[in-house]
Short mmCIF file of C-alpha atoms in Angstrom, two decimals:
data_model
loop_
_atom_site.label_atom_id
_atom_site.label_comp_id
_atom_site.label_asym_id
_atom_site.label_seq_id
_atom_site.Cartn_x
_atom_site.Cartn_y
_atom_site.Cartn_z
CA UNK B 1 0.61 0.09 -0.12
CA UNK B 2 1.22 2.85 -0.72
CA UNK B 3 0.52 6.22 1.18
CA UNK B 4 -0.59 9.60 -0.17
CA UNK B 5 1.78 12.58 -0.53
CA UNK B 6 2.15 16.04 -0.96
CA UNK B 7 -1.17 18.13 0.44
CA UNK B 8 -5.20 18.74 0.03
CA UNK B 9 -5.31 22.01 -0.35
CA UNK B 10 -3.40 24.15 -3.44
CA UNK B 11 -4.13 27.39 -4.78
CA UNK B 12 -3.35 29.39 -8.97
CA UNK B 13 -3.89 32.72 -8.45
CA UNK B 14 -2.48 33.00 -11.78
CA UNK B 15 -5.72 31.18 -14.56
CA UNK B 16 -6.23 32.54 -18.04
CA UNK B 17 -7.70 30.69 -21.59
CA UNK B 18 -5.68 32.02 -24.15
CA UNK B 19 -9.09 33.45 -26.49
CA UNK B 20 -7.12 32.70 -30.22
CA UNK B 21 -4.36 29.54 -31.49
CA UNK B 22 -2.76 29.54 -34.30
CA UNK B 23 0.24 27.56 -35.40
CA UNK B 24 0.95 24.30 -34.81
CA UNK B 25 -0.32 23.62 -31.38
CA UNK B 26 -3.88 25.32 -29.69
CA UNK B 27 -3.47 27.15 -27.02
CA UNK B 28 -4.61 25.94 -23.37
CA UNK B 29 -4.18 24.68 -20.12
CA UNK B 30 -2.99 22.68 -17.53
CA UNK B 31 -3.63 21.69 -14.02
CA UNK B 32 -1.16 18.64 -13.54
CA UNK B 33 -1.80 16.24 -10.74
CA UNK B 34 0.23 13.55 -9.56
CA UNK B 35 -1.79 10.73 -6.67
CA UNK B 36 1.69 7.99 -5.55
CA UNK B 37 -1.30 6.89 -3.44
CA UNK B 38 -3.22 3.31 -3.15
CA UNK B 39 -6.58 4.73 -3.03
CA UNK B 40 -7.83 7.28 -5.61
CA UNK B 41 -7.87 10.67 -4.83
CA UNK B 42 -11.61 12.95 -5.50
CA UNK B 43 -10.58 16.02 -6.56
CA UNK B 44 -13.45 20.13 -5.77
CA UNK B 45 -12.20 22.95 -8.16
CA UNK B 46 -13.73 26.36 -7.13
CA UNK B 47 -12.66 28.95 -10.30
CA UNK B 48 -12.08 32.41 -8.81
CA UNK B 49 -13.07 35.69 -11.02
CA UNK B 50 -12.44 39.37 -11.04
CA UNK B 51 -16.11 40.73 -11.50
CA UNK B 52 -18.19 37.91 -10.55
CA UNK B 53 -19.40 35.31 -8.52
CA UNK B 54 -17.22 31.78 -8.16
CA UNK B 55 -17.62 28.56 -9.70
CA UNK B 56 -17.90 25.88 -6.93
CA UNK B 57 -17.81 22.49 -6.93
CA UNK B 58 -16.15 20.66 -9.70
CA UNK B 59 -15.69 17.17 -9.46
CA UNK B 60 -12.50 15.27 -10.94
CA UNK B 61 -10.95 11.82 -9.72
CA UNK B 62 -7.22 11.62 -10.26
CA UNK B 63 -7.12 7.48 -10.56
CA UNK B 64 -4.66 5.48 -7.56
CA UNK B 65 -0.77 6.23 -8.97
CA UNK B 66 -2.07 7.48 -11.65
CA UNK B 67 -0.95 11.23 -12.93
CA UNK B 68 -4.04 13.32 -14.39
CA UNK B 69 -2.93 16.51 -16.91
CA UNK B 70 -6.80 17.65 -16.55
CA UNK B 71 -7.72 20.06 -19.32
CA UNK B 72 -8.84 23.74 -17.96
CA UNK B 73 -11.27 23.75 -21.53
CA UNK B 74 -12.54 20.16 -19.91
CA UNK B 75 -14.31 21.79 -16.53
CA UNK B 76 -17.72 23.23 -17.14
CA UNK B 77 -20.31 23.49 -13.95
CA UNK B 78 -24.45 22.87 -15.23
CA UNK B 79 -22.73 22.63 -18.28
CA UNK B 80 -20.90 26.08 -18.32
CA UNK B 81 -17.10 25.75 -18.86
CA UNK B 82 -14.64 28.61 -17.56
CA UNK B 83 -14.92 31.48 -20.57
CA UNK B 84 -11.91 32.29 -22.56
CA UNK B 85 -10.07 35.49 -22.21
CA UNK B 86 -10.86 36.58 -19.04
CA UNK B 87 -8.26 36.27 -15.68
CA UNK B 88 -9.04 33.65 -13.41
CA UNK B 89 -8.42 32.16 -10.12
CA UNK B 90 -7.96 27.97 -9.26
CA UNK B 91 -8.63 26.43 -5.95
CA UNK B 92 -7.50 22.65 -5.89
CA UNK B 93 -9.22 20.75 -2.77
CA UNK B 94 -8.71 17.16 -2.52
CA UNK B 95 -10.07 14.10 0.28
CA UNK B 96 -6.05 12.35 0.11
CA UNK B 97 -3.03 14.42 -0.52
CA UNK B 98 -1.50 15.02 -3.96
CA UNK B 99 0.76 17.44 -5.75
CA UNK B 100 -0.84 20.07 -7.80
CA UNK B 101 1.52 21.87 -10.68
CA UNK B 102 -0.10 24.68 -13.34
CA UNK B 103 1.10 25.04 -16.88
CA UNK B 104 -0.21 27.10 -20.22
CA UNK B 105 0.50 26.57 -23.24
CA UNK B 106 0.33 30.41 -25.53
CA UNK B 107 -0.46 29.65 -29.18
CA UNK B 108 -1.46 32.85 -30.15
CA UNK B 109 1.19 33.84 -32.42
CA UNK B 110 2.40 31.20 -33.95
CA UNK B 111 5.87 30.55 -32.29
CA UNK B 112 4.35 29.44 -28.80
CA UNK B 113 4.82 30.66 -25.25
CA UNK B 114 5.32 28.03 -22.26
CA UNK B 115 5.27 28.15 -18.44
CA UNK B 116 4.68 27.07 -15.36
CA UNK B 117 5.02 26.65 -11.16
CA UNK B 118 3.84 24.70 -8.11
CA UNK B 119 0.82 25.75 -7.53
CA UNK B 120 0.88 26.96 -3.77
CA UNK B 121 0.37 24.53 -1.12
CA UNK B 122 -2.45 25.57 1.59
CA UNK B 123 -2.41 22.22 3.70
CA UNK F 1 -18.21 32.98 6.08
CA UNK F 2 -15.29 31.63 4.02
CA UNK F 3 -11.34 32.06 5.87
CA UNK F 4 -8.40 34.25 4.59
CA UNK F 5 -6.16 31.72 3.03
CA UNK F 6 -2.35 32.14 2.46
CA UNK F 7 0.09 34.31 3.61
CA UNK F 8 0.57 37.71 4.21
CA UNK F 9 3.76 38.49 3.53
CA UNK F 10 5.02 37.58 0.10
CA UNK F 11 8.28 38.91 -2.27
CA UNK F 12 9.12 38.74 -6.29
CA UNK F 13 12.83 39.74 -7.01
CA UNK F 14 12.28 39.96 -10.00
CA UNK F 15 10.28 42.77 -11.74
CA UNK F 16 10.01 44.54 -15.06
CA UNK F 17 8.24 45.58 -17.40
CA UNK F 18 9.13 45.84 -21.20
CA UNK F 19 9.84 48.92 -22.69
CA UNK F 20 8.36 48.33 -25.75
CA UNK F 21 5.83 45.74 -28.06
CA UNK F 22 5.13 44.12 -31.39
CA UNK F 23 2.95 41.49 -32.93
CA UNK F 24 -0.43 41.38 -31.96
CA UNK F 25 -0.35 41.35 -27.41
CA UNK F 26 1.01 44.02 -25.37
CA UNK F 27 4.48 43.07 -23.14
CA UNK F 28 2.69 43.47 -20.27
CA UNK F 29 2.98 41.50 -16.05
CA UNK F 30 0.19 40.99 -13.97
CA UNK F 31 0.00 40.44 -9.94
CA UNK F 32 -2.59 37.58 -9.43
CA UNK F 33 -4.06 37.84 -5.94
CA UNK F 34 -6.14 35.38 -5.06
CA UNK F 35 -8.35 37.10 -1.80
CA UNK F 36 -10.45 32.48 -0.75
CA UNK F 37 -12.40 35.02 1.59
CA UNK F 38 -15.96 36.66 2.67
CA UNK F 39 -13.66 39.70 3.63
CA UNK F 40 -11.88 42.35 1.14
CA UNK F 41 -8.19 42.51 1.10
CA UNK F 42 -5.85 46.11 1.97
CA UNK F 43 -2.76 45.43 -0.34
CA UNK F 44 0.55 47.85 0.34
CA UNK F 45 2.77 47.53 -1.94
CA UNK F 46 6.66 48.63 -2.48
CA UNK F 47 8.31 48.59 -5.00
CA UNK F 48 12.63 48.44 -4.59
CA UNK F 49 14.74 49.69 -7.37
CA UNK F 50 18.99 49.08 -7.91
CA UNK F 51 19.86 52.79 -7.35
CA UNK F 52 16.63 54.51 -6.30
CA UNK F 53 15.22 54.45 -2.44
CA UNK F 54 11.75 52.28 -3.09
CA UNK F 55 8.28 53.50 -3.67
CA UNK F 56 6.06 53.13 -0.75
CA UNK F 57 2.48 52.46 0.40
CA UNK F 58 1.13 51.83 -3.47
CA UNK F 59 -2.44 50.72 -2.12
CA UNK F 60 -4.48 48.14 -3.61
CA UNK F 61 -8.21 46.11 -2.79
CA UNK F 62 -8.79 42.24 -3.33
CA UNK F 63 -12.32 42.18 -2.91
CA UNK F 64 -14.31 39.20 -1.11
CA UNK F 65 -13.43 35.91 -2.89
CA UNK F 66 -12.46 37.30 -6.18
CA UNK F 67 -8.88 37.52 -7.98
CA UNK F 68 -7.15 40.41 -9.64
CA UNK F 69 -4.87 40.27 -11.48
CA UNK F 70 -2.75 43.68 -10.79
CA UNK F 71 -1.15 45.12 -14.21
CA UNK F 72 2.94 46.67 -12.93
CA UNK F 73 1.89 49.47 -15.11
CA UNK F 74 -1.10 50.54 -13.71
CA UNK F 75 1.22 50.58 -10.34
CA UNK F 76 1.75 54.87 -9.24
CA UNK F 77 3.02 56.65 -6.04
CA UNK F 78 1.48 60.10 -6.72
CA UNK F 79 0.85 60.17 -10.46
CA UNK F 80 4.11 58.46 -11.16
CA UNK F 81 4.49 55.10 -12.31
CA UNK F 82 6.56 52.37 -12.15
CA UNK F 83 9.65 53.30 -14.79
CA UNK F 84 10.00 50.39 -17.98
CA UNK F 85 12.92 48.75 -19.00
CA UNK F 86 14.59 49.18 -15.37
CA UNK F 87 14.97 46.04 -13.32
CA UNK F 88 13.01 46.00 -9.62
CA UNK F 89 11.57 44.06 -7.04
CA UNK F 90 8.14 44.22 -5.37
CA UNK F 91 7.01 43.57 -1.70
CA UNK F 92 3.39 43.12 -1.05
CA UNK F 93 2.29 42.72 2.10
CA UNK F 94 -1.69 42.28 2.92
CA UNK F 95 -4.62 42.70 6.50
CA UNK F 96 -5.60 38.96 5.35
CA UNK F 97 -4.27 36.20 4.15
CA UNK F 98 -3.87 35.63 0.56
CA UNK F 99 -2.30 34.01 -2.82
CA UNK F 100 0.43 35.56 -4.60
CA UNK F 101 1.97 34.77 -8.36
CA UNK F 102 3.71 37.19 -10.56
CA UNK F 103 3.48 36.78 -14.88
CA UNK F 104 5.55 38.30 -17.27
CA UNK F 105 4.81 38.25 -21.05
CA UNK F 106 7.77 39.57 -23.13
CA UNK F 107 6.85 40.27 -26.58
CA UNK F 108 9.14 42.51 -27.48
CA UNK F 109 9.43 40.26 -29.98
CA UNK F 110 6.69 39.63 -32.54
CA UNK F 111 6.70 35.96 -31.27
CA UNK F 112 6.10 36.04 -27.68
CA UNK F 113 7.84 34.82 -24.20
CA UNK F 114 6.43 33.98 -20.78
CA UNK F 115 7.65 33.33 -17.05
CA UNK F 116 5.40 32.91 -13.73
CA UNK F 117 6.23 32.52 -10.56
CA UNK F 118 4.31 31.51 -6.76
CA UNK F 119 5.98 34.63 -5.23
CA UNK F 120 7.55 33.86 -1.74
CA UNK F 121 5.40 33.38 1.18
CA UNK F 122 7.59 35.38 4.46
CA UNK F 123 4.82 34.86 6.56
CA UNK L 1 33.58 17.74 4.41
CA UNK L 2 29.89 18.68 3.05
CA UNK L 3 26.68 17.82 4.37
CA UNK L 4 23.89 17.58 2.25
CA UNK L 5 21.27 20.05 1.50
CA UNK L 6 17.71 20.01 0.24
CA UNK L 7 15.12 16.79 0.75
CA UNK L 8 15.35 13.33 0.11
CA UNK L 9 12.06 13.11 -1.64
CA UNK L 10 10.59 15.45 -4.82
CA UNK L 11 8.14 15.46 -7.40
CA UNK L 12 7.08 16.76 -10.81
CA UNK L 13 3.47 16.05 -11.89
CA UNK L 14 3.99 17.60 -15.26
CA UNK L 15 6.56 15.85 -17.44
CA UNK L 16 6.41 15.86 -20.89
CA UNK L 17 9.04 15.09 -23.46
CA UNK L 18 7.64 17.16 -26.91
CA UNK L 19 7.41 14.53 -29.89
CA UNK L 20 9.38 17.37 -32.80
CA UNK L 21 11.69 19.70 -33.03
CA UNK L 22 12.08 21.70 -35.31
CA UNK L 23 14.87 25.04 -35.74
CA UNK L 24 18.10 24.98 -34.42
CA UNK L 25 17.47 23.62 -30.64
CA UNK L 26 16.05 19.91 -30.51
CA UNK L 27 12.73 19.61 -27.68
CA UNK L 28 14.46 18.29 -24.35
CA UNK L 29 13.60 18.41 -21.20
CA UNK L 30 16.20 18.04 -17.94
CA UNK L 31 15.93 17.22 -14.56
CA UNK L 32 18.58 19.12 -12.97
CA UNK L 33 19.60 18.17 -9.81
CA UNK L 34 22.27 19.00 -7.28
CA UNK L 35 24.64 17.79 -5.29
CA UNK L 36 26.22 19.59 -2.13
CA UNK L 37 27.47 16.80 -0.29
CA UNK L 38 31.10 14.96 0.02
CA UNK L 39 29.21 12.04 -1.26
CA UNK L 40 27.34 10.81 -3.76
CA UNK L 41 23.72 10.72 -4.19
CA UNK L 42 22.02 7.68 -4.57
CA UNK L 43 18.41 8.38 -6.40
CA UNK L 44 15.71 6.40 -7.66
CA UNK L 45 13.36 7.30 -9.76
CA UNK L 46 10.14 6.26 -10.73
CA UNK L 47 7.89 8.16 -13.89
CA UNK L 48 3.64 7.53 -13.65
CA UNK L 49 1.07 7.74 -16.11
CA UNK L 50 -2.36 8.26 -17.08
CA UNK L 51 -3.66 4.90 -17.97
CA UNK L 52 -0.86 2.85 -17.05
CA UNK L 53 1.53 1.47 -14.37
CA UNK L 54 4.08 3.09 -12.91
CA UNK L 55 7.54 2.24 -13.81
CA UNK L 56 9.72 2.12 -11.52
CA UNK L 57 13.44 2.31 -9.87
CA UNK L 58 15.15 3.62 -12.25
CA UNK L 59 18.77 4.63 -11.02
CA UNK L 60 20.84 7.72 -11.71
CA UNK L 61 24.24 9.00 -9.60
CA UNK L 62 24.39 12.24 -8.81
CA UNK L 63 28.74 12.57 -7.82
CA UNK L 64 30.05 14.35 -4.56
CA UNK L 65 29.80 18.04 -5.51
CA UNK L 66 28.43 17.72 -8.60
CA UNK L 67 24.92 18.71 -10.27
CA UNK L 68 23.51 16.57 -13.02
CA UNK L 69 20.94 17.70 -15.56
CA UNK L 70 19.48 14.79 -16.62
CA UNK L 71 17.77 13.80 -19.87
CA UNK L 72 14.64 12.19 -19.44
CA UNK L 73 15.02 11.21 -22.59
CA UNK L 74 18.26 9.39 -20.82
CA UNK L 75 15.99 7.25 -19.10
CA UNK L 76 14.88 3.78 -19.38
CA UNK L 77 13.52 0.99 -17.98
CA UNK L 78 14.25 -2.88 -18.75
CA UNK L 79 15.29 -0.87 -21.78
CA UNK L 80 12.55 0.97 -22.20
CA UNK L 81 12.18 5.10 -22.45
CA UNK L 82 9.60 7.20 -21.37
CA UNK L 83 7.44 7.63 -24.26
CA UNK L 84 7.80 10.87 -26.18
CA UNK L 85 4.24 12.76 -26.75
CA UNK L 86 2.46 11.14 -23.22
CA UNK L 87 1.36 13.55 -20.62
CA UNK L 88 3.22 12.46 -17.07
CA UNK L 89 5.00 12.42 -13.07
CA UNK L 90 8.16 12.36 -11.97
CA UNK L 91 9.30 11.57 -8.46
CA UNK L 92 13.07 11.13 -7.26
CA UNK L 93 13.52 9.51 -4.02
CA UNK L 94 17.37 10.51 -2.49
CA UNK L 95 19.55 9.43 -0.19
CA UNK L 96 21.35 11.99 0.76
CA UNK L 97 19.19 15.58 0.40
CA UNK L 98 19.32 16.92 -2.70
CA UNK L 99 17.62 20.22 -5.01
CA UNK L 100 15.51 19.44 -7.93
CA UNK L 101 14.77 21.33 -10.53
CA UNK L 102 12.61 20.24 -13.19
CA UNK L 103 12.86 22.45 -17.35
CA UNK L 104 11.83 21.75 -20.92
CA UNK L 105 12.91 22.84 -23.99
CA UNK L 106 10.18 22.97 -26.84
CA UNK L 107 11.17 23.65 -29.86
CA UNK L 108 8.03 21.99 -31.82
CA UNK L 109 7.97 25.54 -33.11
CA UNK L 110 11.56 26.75 -34.92
CA UNK L 111 10.51 29.26 -32.47
CA UNK L 112 11.78 27.93 -28.30
CA UNK L 113 9.45 28.17 -25.81
CA UNK L 114 11.33 27.24 -22.08
CA UNK L 115 9.83 26.59 -19.12
CA UNK L 116 10.88 25.80 -15.35
CA UNK L 117 10.29 25.04 -12.11
CA UNK L 118 10.99 23.29 -8.77
CA UNK L 119 10.05 20.15 -7.98
CA UNK L 120 7.64 19.69 -4.65
CA UNK L 121 10.04 18.70 -2.27
CA UNK L 122 7.80 16.35 -0.12
CA UNK L 123 10.93 15.60 2.71
CA UNK Y 1 15.29 50.27 11.32
CA UNK Y 2 13.88 47.33 9.01
CA UNK Y 3 15.23 44.11 9.41
CA UNK Y 4 15.99 42.29 6.90
CA UNK Y 5 13.47 39.18 4.91
CA UNK Y 6 13.58 36.12 3.56
CA UNK Y 7 16.09 33.59 3.38
CA UNK Y 8 20.40 33.14 3.78
CA UNK Y 9 20.94 30.81 2.15
CA UNK Y 10 19.79 29.00 -1.53
CA UNK Y 11 19.78 26.82 -4.08
CA UNK Y 12 18.74 26.96 -8.26
CA UNK Y 13 20.65 24.33 -9.45
CA UNK Y 14 20.02 25.11 -13.10
CA UNK Y 15 22.44 26.69 -14.66
CA UNK Y 16 23.14 27.72 -17.85
CA UNK Y 17 23.80 30.53 -20.42
CA UNK Y 18 22.95 30.10 -23.77
CA UNK Y 19 26.38 30.31 -25.97
CA UNK Y 20 24.38 32.40 -29.10
CA UNK Y 21 21.64 35.60 -29.15
CA UNK Y 22 20.37 36.77 -32.34
CA UNK Y 23 17.44 39.21 -32.67
CA UNK Y 24 17.55 42.26 -31.15
CA UNK Y 25 18.11 40.49 -27.81
CA UNK Y 26 20.91 38.72 -25.67
CA UNK Y 27 21.01 35.16 -24.12
CA UNK Y 28 20.90 35.97 -20.62
CA UNK Y 29 20.29 35.01 -16.87
CA UNK Y 30 20.26 36.75 -13.40
CA UNK Y 31 20.28 36.19 -10.34
CA UNK Y 32 17.54 38.75 -8.61
CA UNK Y 33 18.37 39.44 -5.03
CA UNK Y 34 16.15 41.30 -3.16
CA UNK Y 35 17.61 42.62 0.32
CA UNK Y 36 14.78 44.29 2.34
CA UNK Y 37 17.15 45.09 5.16
CA UNK Y 38 18.56 48.82 6.21
CA UNK Y 39 21.68 47.44 6.49
CA UNK Y 40 24.03 45.72 2.97
CA UNK Y 41 23.47 41.90 2.19
CA UNK Y 42 26.97 39.62 1.79
CA UNK Y 43 26.39 37.38 -0.71
CA UNK Y 44 29.07 34.29 -1.27
CA UNK Y 45 28.41 32.95 -4.83
CA UNK Y 46 29.48 28.60 -5.74
CA UNK Y 47 29.08 27.45 -8.89
CA UNK Y 48 28.93 24.18 -9.01
CA UNK Y 49 29.80 21.77 -12.63
CA UNK Y 50 28.73 18.02 -14.29
CA UNK Y 51 32.59 16.88 -15.03
CA UNK Y 52 34.79 19.27 -12.64
CA UNK Y 53 35.29 21.05 -9.01
CA UNK Y 54 33.16 23.16 -8.03
CA UNK Y 55 34.35 27.60 -8.76
CA UNK Y 56 34.05 28.38 -5.53
CA UNK Y 57 33.62 32.08 -3.06
CA UNK Y 58 32.96 34.55 -5.52
CA UNK Y 59 31.77 38.21 -3.44
CA UNK Y 60 28.52 40.22 -3.54
CA UNK Y 61 26.63 43.15 -2.05
CA UNK Y 62 23.40 43.99 -2.27
CA UNK Y 63 22.89 47.08 -0.80
CA UNK Y 64 19.73 47.66 1.61
CA UNK Y 65 16.68 48.80 1.09
CA UNK Y 66 17.84 47.74 -2.39
CA UNK Y 67 17.97 45.21 -5.52
CA UNK Y 68 20.17 43.50 -7.32
CA UNK Y 69 19.91 41.46 -10.85
CA UNK Y 70 23.23 39.74 -11.24
CA UNK Y 71 24.15 38.51 -14.30
CA UNK Y 72 25.75 35.83 -14.46
CA UNK Y 73 28.72 36.32 -17.47
CA UNK Y 74 29.40 39.27 -15.00
CA UNK Y 75 30.49 36.75 -11.97
CA UNK Y 76 33.86 35.58 -12.47
CA UNK Y 77 36.62 33.83 -10.43
CA UNK Y 78 40.24 34.83 -10.16
CA UNK Y 79 39.27 36.48 -13.86
CA UNK Y 80 37.17 32.87 -14.85
CA UNK Y 81 34.10 33.96 -15.66
CA UNK Y 82 31.40 30.90 -15.94
CA UNK Y 83 31.92 29.36 -19.05
CA UNK Y 84 28.57 29.12 -21.22
CA UNK Y 85 26.69 26.42 -22.85
CA UNK Y 86 27.76 24.08 -20.10
CA UNK Y 87 25.71 23.09 -17.67
CA UNK Y 88 26.22 24.75 -13.96
CA UNK Y 89 23.97 24.79 -10.68
CA UNK Y 90 24.44 27.92 -7.96
CA UNK Y 91 24.53 27.97 -4.62
CA UNK Y 92 23.73 31.82 -2.84
CA UNK Y 93 24.37 31.94 0.92
CA UNK Y 94 24.22 35.26 2.73
CA UNK Y 95 24.94 37.49 6.10
CA UNK Y 96 21.64 38.98 6.33
CA UNK Y 97 18.17 37.01 5.09
CA UNK Y 98 16.85 38.41 1.46
CA UNK Y 99 15.30 36.69 -1.44
CA UNK Y 100 16.56 34.82 -4.31
CA UNK Y 101 14.88 34.22 -7.80
CA UNK Y 102 16.49 32.87 -11.13
CA UNK Y 103 15.53 34.01 -14.54
CA UNK Y 104 16.20 33.34 -18.18
CA UNK Y 105 16.11 34.52 -21.13
CA UNK Y 106 17.43 32.39 -24.14
CA UNK Y 107 17.52 34.53 -27.11
CA UNK Y 108 19.31 31.99 -29.18
CA UNK Y 109 16.22 31.97 -31.52
CA UNK Y 110 15.69 35.85 -33.33
CA UNK Y 111 11.94 35.14 -31.49
CA UNK Y 112 12.84 34.61 -27.37
CA UNK Y 113 11.87 32.08 -24.70
CA UNK Y 114 12.21 33.18 -21.01
CA UNK Y 115 11.72 30.78 -17.93
CA UNK Y 116 11.84 31.92 -14.28
CA UNK Y 117 12.10 30.44 -10.42
CA UNK Y 118 12.10 31.22 -6.86
CA UNK Y 119 15.08 29.73 -6.18
CA UNK Y 120 14.97 27.00 -3.30
CA UNK Y 121 15.76 28.19 0.40
CA UNK Y 122 17.12 26.14 2.32
CA UNK Y 123 17.86 28.33 5.45
#
């Protein structure tokens, strides 16, 4: 049996889904989660905005001993996805310890730009 | 009621506002702050330089349960903005815990470059 | 005698070996490890996937008072390398404290993109 | 009187000075240090390599209440600079607490790439 590793509460203040893509790759962001444990991890994701109420209670599973590179464009609440071209922030809670990293590929220009951070572990 | 999450004192040593932009996007930096709490957060920002006295007491609000992606070009002290093309550093203090990330889009060339860090939490 | 510095267990959730390169440089990732101690460090690396069992027990040495920028394309288990174009995650364990950073150069386009994170230190 | 903030011992495992530049900007790396205190900070920098002995005892001052964005190409020991095109790692020690971030601009291609990390604080 493998134990969970990491933290159960993570924050990423700088979320942004680019509006357009050009060139060979598609602009996207990923919330990359690793679950080292022998149990599945149940995530609850909250999306915060600058000018409206948060989108709460988005549920995602990360299976035991697996990673899940979650495309933010795949996240939705009551069928409504995260809007593109709008600044937002991400909170990830998990029932067992996991590790969270956030990466963005911006392909607005034919030449891509990449950024990545390990999320801030609250607890 | 939601409690504050994160830390009240954050540092970003590498600040720089690119002098020029070309192509479709504009060079900019953002100090991205998330306030998870049910109260507004009052930030006090200090800008440090290599060759002159710091700019102190720049005030910014991050509303309750909101994120604020603060453009550094919007910050000013007595009407004077942060100079472009000059290395500087950023200190953020908040009256309640928040989380701070710093990102830069450099569009000096038509092809963009991106970088991002979670700020260093002092306390 | 120099003592070990850092932590013995590190995680990088976002691993990805780009499928192609164009232009002057080759797409690659590096796991950059510093061993400040006067003894060699013995690393055990595990690779986690989204849809298959982990690759375990990949062994790497970082000599005393040296850095080792390990190309992930050089890592293999029973002669099988990490597949390209597949999301994965990396766990690094060391018998003595070391410090781990992960960087990726994506040269899919002739214009390169770079990202880097200090890995998450578990213990 | 302002007190020192941060840590006195920092590590950056992934150092690399690109061999060439093209386009408008020059490839470079910066070790960005902020000294919030009312006293000058005395730094001692050590450079570690993959295949040779470390360069030790490189001294740099960060004045009181100032930032210093130190170009790694400006660092030298007995007149010998850090070699270009060679993987290395950086250790920064300070007599008082400071905060350290590392950024690299790679202008090998006309389109630039940027990366940045907050250094790993040992103590």
